[in-house]
Short mmCIF file of C-alpha atoms and ligand atoms in Angstrom, two decimals:
data_model
loop_
_atom_site.label_atom_id
_atom_site.label_comp_id
_atom_site.label_asym_id
_atom_site.label_seq_id
_atom_site.Cartn_x
_atom_site.Cartn_y
_atom_site.Cartn_z
CA MET A 1 -41.22 25.97 18.80
CA ILE A 2 -44.26 24.86 20.70
CA GLY A 3 -47.91 25.33 19.26
CA VAL A 4 -50.16 27.41 21.81
CA LEU A 5 -53.78 28.24 21.76
CA TYR A 6 -55.41 31.02 23.50
CA ILE A 7 -58.48 31.16 23.90
CA GLU A 8 -59.40 34.58 24.45
CA ASP A 9 -61.78 37.55 23.29
CA ASN A 10 -60.07 40.20 23.46
CA GLU A 11 -57.51 40.59 20.42
CA ASP A 12 -55.33 43.24 22.69
CA ASP A 13 -54.50 40.50 25.20
CA ILE A 14 -53.72 37.73 22.28
CA LEU A 15 -51.17 40.02 20.90
CA LEU A 16 -49.52 40.79 23.99
CA VAL A 17 -49.38 37.14 24.48
CA LYS A 18 -47.86 36.55 20.72
CA MET A 19 -45.27 39.01 21.74
CA SER A 20 -44.26 37.68 25.13
CA LEU A 21 -43.32 34.42 23.46
CA LYS A 22 -41.84 35.49 20.42
CA GLY A 23 -39.30 32.74 19.33
CA TYR A 24 -40.55 30.25 21.61
CA GLY A 25 -44.40 29.52 20.93
CA GLU A 26 -46.76 30.29 17.67
CA VAL A 27 -49.55 31.56 19.45
CA THR A 28 -53.14 30.94 17.78
CA GLY A 29 -55.92 32.92 18.74
CA ALA A 30 -59.46 31.57 19.28
CA ARG A 31 -61.96 34.38 19.96
CA SER A 32 -64.64 31.72 20.89
CA TRP A 33 -65.17 28.35 22.40
CA ASN A 34 -66.68 27.21 19.11
CA GLU A 35 -63.44 28.37 16.86
CA ALA A 36 -61.15 26.91 19.82
CA LYS A 37 -62.74 23.32 19.39
CA GLU A 38 -62.74 23.58 15.76
CA LEU A 39 -58.86 24.50 16.21
CA LEU A 40 -58.25 21.51 18.39
CA GLU A 41 -60.14 19.31 15.91
CA THR A 42 -57.81 20.20 12.73
CA ARG A 43 -54.64 21.26 14.51
CA LYS A 44 -52.13 19.93 17.22
CA PHE A 45 -51.67 22.13 19.98
CA ASP A 46 -48.80 21.50 23.05
CA ILE A 47 -50.66 23.91 25.53
CA VAL A 48 -53.83 26.09 26.05
CA LEU A 49 -54.35 29.23 27.61
CA LEU A 50 -58.03 30.01 28.49
CA ASP A 51 -59.60 33.19 29.14
CA TYR A 52 -61.67 32.65 32.38
CA ASN A 53 -64.41 35.12 31.52
CA LEU A 54 -65.07 34.41 27.99
CA ARG A 55 -68.11 35.75 26.60
CA GLY A 56 -71.06 33.23 27.03
CA GLU A 57 -69.42 30.39 28.47
CA ASP A 58 -68.52 28.94 32.11
CA GLY A 59 -64.96 29.09 32.36
CA LEU A 60 -64.20 25.87 34.24
CA GLU A 61 -66.58 23.91 32.06
CA VAL A 62 -64.64 24.83 28.88
CA LEU A 63 -61.47 23.88 30.99
CA ASN A 64 -62.94 20.48 31.75
CA GLU A 65 -64.08 19.86 28.15
CA ILE A 66 -60.18 20.33 27.28
CA LEU A 67 -58.55 18.47 29.88
CA SER A 68 -61.02 15.39 29.06
CA ARG A 69 -61.63 15.20 25.47
CA TYR A 70 -58.11 16.44 24.32
CA ARG A 71 -55.81 15.72 27.51
CA LEU A 72 -53.98 19.16 27.03
CA PRO A 73 -52.28 21.51 29.66
CA VAL A 74 -54.12 24.41 30.26
CA ILE A 75 -53.24 27.76 31.83
CA MET A 76 -55.71 29.68 33.17
CA VAL A 77 -55.58 33.28 32.34
CA THR A 78 -57.84 35.25 34.80
CA GLY A 79 -58.59 39.03 36.02
CA GLN A 80 -57.23 40.83 38.92
CA GLY A 81 -58.85 39.29 42.14
CA ASP A 82 -60.10 36.27 40.47
CA GLU A 83 -57.62 34.02 42.80
CA GLU A 84 -60.57 32.27 44.24
CA THR A 85 -61.45 31.33 40.75
CA ALA A 86 -58.00 30.39 39.75
CA THR A 87 -57.75 27.55 42.80
CA ARG A 88 -60.88 26.13 41.84
CA ALA A 89 -59.45 26.03 38.28
CA MET A 90 -56.58 24.28 39.81
CA LYS A 91 -58.77 21.97 41.69
CA LEU A 92 -60.04 20.59 38.68
CA GLY A 93 -56.89 20.02 36.96
CA ALA A 94 -55.60 23.31 35.35
CA ALA A 95 -51.63 23.46 35.32
CA ASP A 96 -51.36 27.00 36.38
CA TYR A 97 -53.06 30.31 36.28
CA ILE A 98 -51.43 33.75 35.01
CA VAL A 99 -53.71 36.98 36.08
CA LYS A 100 -54.05 39.10 32.93
CA SER A 101 -51.26 42.25 33.35
CA VAL A 102 -48.47 42.95 31.24
CA SER A 103 -45.88 42.13 33.96
CA SER A 104 -47.60 38.50 34.06
CA PHE A 105 -47.32 38.20 30.79
CA SER A 106 -43.67 39.15 30.66
CA LYS A 107 -43.22 35.66 32.59
CA ILE A 108 -45.53 33.67 30.56
CA ARG A 109 -42.58 31.63 29.10
CA LYS A 110 -41.72 30.24 32.11
CA VAL A 111 -45.09 29.78 33.25
CA ILE A 112 -45.67 27.84 30.52
CA GLU A 113 -42.25 25.86 30.55
CA ASP A 114 -43.38 24.52 34.17
CA ALA A 115 -46.88 23.74 33.11
CA LEU A 116 -45.54 21.36 30.29
CA GLU A 117 -43.00 19.77 32.29
CA LYS A 118 -45.84 19.09 35.07
CA HIS A 119 -47.91 17.94 32.16
CA ARG A 120 -45.00 15.83 30.79
CA LEU A 121 -44.80 13.83 34.44
CA GLU A 122 -48.59 13.27 35.16
CA GLU A 123 -48.88 11.64 31.52
CA GLU A 124 -45.55 9.57 32.26
CA LYS A 125 -47.66 8.77 35.85
CA ARG A 126 -50.85 7.94 34.06
CA ARG A 127 -48.93 6.01 31.20
CA LEU A 128 -47.10 3.36 33.90
CA GLU A 129 -50.12 3.26 36.22
CA GLU A 130 -52.04 2.02 33.12
CA GLU A 131 -49.25 -0.45 32.60
CA ILE A 132 -49.17 -1.41 36.13
CA ARG A 133 -53.23 -2.36 35.93
CA ARG A 134 -52.68 -4.15 32.55
CA THR A 135 -49.88 -6.10 33.98
CA ASN A 136 -51.87 -6.61 37.02
CA LEU A 137 -54.98 -7.82 35.03
CA GLU A 138 -52.71 -10.22 32.87
CA LEU A 139 -50.99 -11.77 35.85
CA GLU A 140 -54.56 -12.09 37.83
CA LYS A 141 -55.65 -14.11 34.74
CA SER A 142 -52.54 -16.20 34.34
CA ASN A 143 -52.19 -16.83 37.94
CA LYS A 144 -56.15 -17.90 37.98
CA PHE A 145 -55.19 -20.23 34.82
CA LYS A 146 -52.63 -21.67 36.73
CA ASP A 147 -54.56 -22.41 39.72
CA LEU A 148 -57.31 -24.11 37.71
CA LEU A 149 -54.79 -26.42 35.94
CA ILE A 150 -53.23 -27.22 39.40
CA ASP A 151 -56.81 -28.20 40.47
CA ILE A 152 -57.40 -30.21 37.28
CA LEU A 153 -53.98 -31.92 38.33
CA HIS A 154 -54.72 -32.38 41.42
CA HIS A 155 -58.23 -33.77 40.97
CA ASP A 156 -58.07 -35.58 37.52
CA LEU A 157 -54.62 -37.14 37.66
CA MET A 158 -54.40 -38.08 41.62
CA ASN A 159 -57.56 -40.44 41.63
CA PRO A 160 -56.24 -42.62 38.37
CA ALA A 161 -52.83 -42.52 39.81
CA GLY A 162 -53.93 -43.43 43.54
CA LEU A 163 -56.22 -46.21 41.80
CA ALA A 164 -53.68 -47.82 39.75
CA MET A 165 -51.30 -47.51 43.08
CA SER A 166 -54.16 -49.64 44.66
CA PHE A 167 -54.19 -51.93 42.09
CA VAL A 168 -50.84 -52.33 41.83
CA GLU A 169 -50.47 -53.20 45.66
CA LEU A 170 -53.42 -55.63 44.80
CA ILE A 171 -52.04 -57.40 42.55
CA GLU A 172 -48.78 -57.67 44.45
CA THR A 173 -50.56 -59.59 47.20
CA SER A 174 -51.37 -62.45 45.36
CA CYS A 175 -48.07 -62.47 43.01
CA GLU A 176 -45.60 -64.89 43.71
CA ASP A 177 -43.31 -64.33 40.45
CA GLU A 178 -40.32 -62.70 41.42
CA GLU A 179 -39.61 -60.86 38.14
CA THR A 180 -43.22 -59.61 37.86
CA LEU A 181 -42.54 -58.11 41.40
CA GLU A 182 -39.49 -56.71 40.74
CA TYR A 183 -41.68 -54.88 37.36
CA LEU A 184 -44.45 -53.99 40.03
CA GLU A 185 -42.02 -52.55 42.37
CA ILE A 186 -40.89 -50.55 39.44
CA VAL A 187 -44.25 -49.10 38.79
CA LYS A 188 -45.14 -48.41 42.21
CA ARG A 189 -41.86 -46.10 42.54
CA ASN A 190 -42.84 -44.35 39.33
CA LEU A 191 -46.56 -43.96 40.38
CA ASN A 192 -45.47 -42.48 43.63
CA LYS A 193 -43.13 -39.94 41.70
CA ILE A 194 -46.40 -38.94 39.99
CA ILE A 195 -48.26 -38.66 43.25
CA CYS A 196 -45.37 -36.80 45.09
CA LEU A 197 -45.00 -34.08 42.27
CA ILE A 198 -49.31 -33.51 42.31
CA GLU A 199 -49.04 -33.32 46.28
CA ASP A 200 -45.96 -30.70 46.00
CA VAL A 201 -47.18 -28.63 43.11
CA LYS A 202 -50.46 -27.95 45.22
CA GLU A 203 -48.34 -27.12 48.16
CA LEU A 204 -46.60 -24.57 46.48
CA SER A 205 -49.39 -23.17 44.99
CA LYS A 206 -51.10 -22.81 47.94
CA LEU A 207 -48.06 -21.35 49.83
CA GLU A 208 -47.57 -18.96 47.25
CA ASN A 209 -51.42 -17.72 47.38
CA ILE A 210 -51.03 -17.20 51.37
CA LYS A 211 -49.82 -13.87 52.31
CA THR A 212 -49.66 -14.91 56.16
CA LEU A 213 -49.56 -17.51 58.75
CA GLU A 214 -51.02 -17.73 61.84
CA LYS A 215 -48.31 -17.73 64.36
CA CYS A 216 -47.61 -18.74 67.88
CA GLU A 217 -44.38 -19.77 70.20
CA ILE A 218 -42.80 -22.95 68.94
CA LYS A 219 -39.62 -24.63 69.64
CA LEU A 220 -37.16 -25.54 66.69
CA THR A 221 -36.22 -28.52 68.59
CA GLU A 222 -39.07 -29.72 69.62
CA LEU A 223 -40.45 -29.53 65.58
CA TRP A 224 -36.53 -31.85 64.82
CA GLU A 225 -37.85 -34.67 67.22
CA LYS A 226 -41.36 -34.48 65.55
CA VAL A 227 -39.46 -34.49 61.66
CA LEU A 228 -36.69 -37.37 63.00
CA ASP A 229 -39.65 -39.58 64.36
CA GLU A 230 -41.31 -39.95 61.40
CA TYR A 231 -37.91 -40.47 59.09
CA SER A 232 -37.10 -42.95 61.63
CA SER A 233 -37.59 -45.85 59.41
CA LEU A 234 -35.44 -43.93 56.65
CA LEU A 235 -32.56 -43.54 59.06
CA THR A 236 -31.42 -47.05 59.54
CA GLY A 237 -27.88 -47.36 58.93
CA ARG A 238 -27.52 -43.50 59.09
CA GLU A 239 -25.67 -41.21 61.86
CA VAL A 240 -28.08 -38.48 62.47
CA LYS A 241 -26.07 -36.19 65.12
CA PHE A 242 -28.61 -33.61 66.67
CA ILE A 243 -26.63 -30.47 68.46
CA ARG A 244 -29.26 -28.07 70.81
CA ASP A 245 -27.50 -25.34 71.37
CA SER A 246 -30.42 -23.71 72.07
CA GLU A 247 -34.26 -24.78 72.01
CA GLY A 248 -34.99 -22.61 69.16
CA CYS A 249 -37.82 -20.31 70.37
CA ILE A 250 -39.27 -18.70 67.62
CA ILE A 251 -42.88 -16.81 66.86
CA GLY A 252 -43.70 -18.80 63.83
CA ASN A 253 -45.89 -21.72 62.41
CA GLU A 254 -45.92 -25.42 62.54
CA ILE A 255 -45.36 -25.56 59.26
CA VAL A 256 -41.17 -25.12 59.80
CA LYS A 257 -41.77 -28.60 60.39
CA GLU A 258 -41.99 -29.47 56.26
CA VAL A 259 -38.83 -27.24 55.58
CA PHE A 260 -36.79 -29.31 58.28
CA SER A 261 -38.25 -32.55 56.70
CA ASN A 262 -37.83 -31.23 52.94
CA LEU A 263 -33.91 -30.71 53.88
CA LEU A 264 -33.33 -33.73 55.83
CA SER A 265 -35.07 -35.97 53.02
CA ASN A 266 -32.69 -33.75 50.59
CA ALA A 267 -29.90 -34.84 52.82
CA LEU A 268 -30.75 -38.42 53.15
CA LYS A 269 -31.23 -38.53 49.00
CA TYR A 270 -28.28 -36.53 48.02
CA SER A 271 -25.12 -38.35 50.23
CA PRO A 272 -24.20 -42.03 50.14
CA ASP A 273 -25.51 -44.15 52.97
CA GLY A 274 -23.38 -44.61 55.97
CA THR A 275 -22.26 -40.83 55.82
CA PRO A 276 -23.20 -38.91 58.75
CA ILE A 277 -25.97 -35.90 58.70
CA ILE A 278 -25.41 -33.51 61.27
CA ILE A 279 -28.27 -31.34 62.61
CA ARG A 280 -27.76 -27.90 64.77
CA VAL A 281 -29.94 -25.12 66.38
CA TRP A 282 -28.56 -22.58 67.63
CA ASP A 283 -28.99 -18.54 68.36
CA GLU A 284 -27.73 -15.66 67.25
CA GLY A 285 -28.99 -11.94 68.26
CA ASP A 286 -32.52 -12.04 67.19
CA TYR A 287 -32.36 -14.97 65.21
CA SER A 288 -32.81 -18.75 65.42
CA ILE A 289 -30.62 -21.08 63.16
CA THR A 290 -30.55 -24.56 62.03
CA SER A 291 -27.93 -26.15 59.66
CA ILE A 292 -28.33 -29.38 58.25
CA ALA A 293 -24.80 -30.45 57.22
CA ASP A 294 -24.57 -33.59 54.83
CA LEU A 295 -21.04 -35.55 53.18
CA GLY A 296 -22.83 -35.81 50.06
CA GLU A 297 -22.17 -34.72 46.40
CA GLY A 298 -22.38 -31.26 47.05
CA ILE A 299 -23.86 -28.03 45.44
CA PRO A 300 -21.71 -26.30 42.42
CA ASP A 301 -21.55 -22.75 43.04
CA GLU A 302 -23.38 -21.69 40.22
CA TYR A 303 -26.42 -24.12 41.30
CA LYS A 304 -26.26 -22.58 45.09
CA GLN A 305 -28.86 -20.12 44.46
CA SER A 306 -31.35 -21.52 41.61
CA ILE A 307 -32.00 -24.70 43.70
CA PHE A 308 -34.41 -23.00 45.31
CA ASN A 309 -36.43 -22.19 42.61
CA ARG A 310 -39.28 -24.44 41.36
CA PHE A 311 -38.11 -27.36 39.35
CA THR A 312 -34.15 -26.35 39.21
CA ARG A 313 -32.06 -29.64 39.60
CA PHE A 314 -28.14 -29.08 38.52
CA ASP A 315 -27.78 -33.00 38.06
CA LYS A 316 -30.41 -33.97 35.74
CA ALA A 317 -29.12 -37.58 34.60
CA GLY A 318 -29.73 -38.39 38.24
CA VAL A 319 -33.20 -37.16 39.22
CA LYS A 320 -34.34 -38.16 42.58
CA GLY A 321 -37.03 -36.10 43.58
CA THR A 322 -39.66 -33.26 42.30
CA GLY A 323 -37.69 -30.20 42.18
CA ILE A 324 -40.17 -28.34 44.21
CA GLY A 325 -38.97 -29.12 47.85
CA LEU A 326 -36.63 -26.42 48.31
CA ALA A 327 -39.23 -23.88 46.61
CA ILE A 328 -41.44 -24.92 49.02
CA VAL A 329 -38.78 -24.45 51.73
CA LYS A 330 -37.86 -21.00 50.51
CA ARG A 331 -41.29 -19.88 50.58
CA ILE A 332 -42.64 -20.85 53.98
CA VAL A 333 -39.00 -19.53 55.10
CA GLU A 334 -40.04 -16.07 53.37
CA LEU A 335 -43.75 -16.17 55.34
CA HIS A 336 -41.51 -16.35 58.38
CA ASN A 337 -39.71 -13.04 57.38
CA GLY A 338 -36.19 -15.39 57.59
CA GLU A 339 -33.51 -16.40 55.13
CA VAL A 340 -32.28 -19.84 53.87
CA TRP A 341 -29.25 -21.19 51.84
CA VAL A 342 -26.84 -23.40 51.38
CA GLU A 343 -23.01 -23.45 51.67
CA ASP A 344 -20.23 -26.15 51.24
CA ASN A 345 -19.13 -28.88 53.98
CA SER A 346 -15.85 -29.45 54.77
CA PRO A 347 -14.23 -31.70 53.27
CA ARG A 348 -17.27 -32.32 51.10
CA GLY A 349 -20.90 -32.13 50.72
CA SER A 350 -23.52 -29.23 51.82
CA VAL A 351 -24.98 -27.31 54.58
CA PHE A 352 -28.16 -25.88 54.42
CA TYR A 353 -28.84 -22.81 56.75
CA VAL A 354 -32.26 -21.59 58.07
CA LYS A 355 -32.60 -18.22 59.66
CA LEU A 356 -35.68 -17.50 61.71
CA PRO A 357 -36.95 -14.35 63.20
CA LYS A 358 -37.03 -15.15 67.33
CA GLY A 359 -39.81 -12.76 67.56
CA HIS A 360 -41.72 -11.77 70.99
CA ALA A 361 -44.87 -13.71 72.34
P1 ADP B 1 -35.92 -32.29 44.32
O1 ADP B 1 -36.99 -33.28 44.48
O2 ADP B 1 -34.95 -32.59 42.87
O3 ADP B 1 -34.98 -32.96 45.58
P2 ADP B 1 -35.45 -29.97 45.89
O4 ADP B 1 -36.19 -29.00 45.49
O5 ADP B 1 -35.76 -30.51 46.89
O6 ADP B 1 -35.74 -30.97 44.51
O7 ADP B 1 -34.11 -29.74 45.24
C1 ADP B 1 -33.55 -29.27 43.92
C2 ADP B 1 -32.17 -29.76 43.57
O8 ADP B 1 -31.19 -29.43 44.42
C3 ADP B 1 -31.83 -31.27 43.68
O9 ADP B 1 -32.52 -31.54 42.81
C4 ADP B 1 -30.53 -31.62 43.96
O10 ADP B 1 -29.73 -31.38 42.48
C5 ADP B 1 -30.02 -30.60 44.95
N1 ADP B 1 -30.04 -30.39 46.37
C6 ADP B 1 -30.58 -30.28 46.90
N2 ADP B 1 -30.15 -30.90 48.35
C7 ADP B 1 -29.39 -31.03 47.98
C8 ADP B 1 -28.40 -31.73 48.67
N3 ADP B 1 -28.36 -31.98 50.19
N4 ADP B 1 -27.20 -32.26 48.42
C9 ADP B 1 -27.14 -32.11 46.90
N5 ADP B 1 -27.85 -31.67 46.19
C10 ADP B 1 -28.61 -31.17 46.84
#
């Protein structure tokens, strides 16, 4: 049985509603707003029926107070011809209204059932909105904390690391002992790792905070030429084949160059010296696609997706990088509404694909 509080100064109406709800609701009558308040403070009700013309009270004010203080669904009970008032009450948050008459009271159970369902849905919506608001606040807080940590990392670690590197290089210039030079090389390599990690983390965090990029018409083949030029010293002894089936015209940002340099750097890192790397740019429908294929160790199926997450490496024993490069790649491609994925190469190695919308100038 549901608990119904009927605020009404007419005994006969209370009796009529009690009879109409027999077996479904336990109706308690309150003859005044003061009596109703006492009952609301001490007992639990599921719904309130409120006579709009309660003696000495403003029906809409009472409605307001019930809604804000007790958060219960309220059905207004109005006299004949009071539809305008009823509409105002609905705007203020009443769940429904019913006109005082024997024929309306016979349908009151259905009106109450609908009002309870509406109230349940509204409460659920309110609860979810509150949960989303709280989660957003927490996310905002942890995001601020992450930005602060990255700033500290960048400012307070980068400087000492750079300073240490300068001293190592200074010692190198005046050192002739082979063994010491070897050790200095190891120190330099490790300092470089720290510097690259800090730079990559900073870069990824910057990209994660960006929502859109400025875009203009760019040619992927031209970006590749710049990347190959920058990598020229690392490419000696490697055969790099560049197949241009199209110019790869897209509407994008020059930052796509970072996608290509990361993928080329990985292809070089994870495939043996002397093996070829094949780059191809072509168009397919509304997209320009680039593939970078190597004959390296390849990537097991179970890691083909997760390597695009931060700090995911499947071969932990031979860590060669920071584990952030592909996360940066994925974010830049996302900012272009594109896709990036990896497949097996034949007979071995991997092929990374970058699919970017051609767009219109
Ligand atoms: P890292 O700095 O470790 O290279 P990335 O995010 O660029 O970080 O790559 C994540 C991981 O994906 C690498 O550690 C490596 O295990 C794997 N990987 C990336 N590219 C290749 C490739 N061409 N061949 C084989 N494995 C690759």
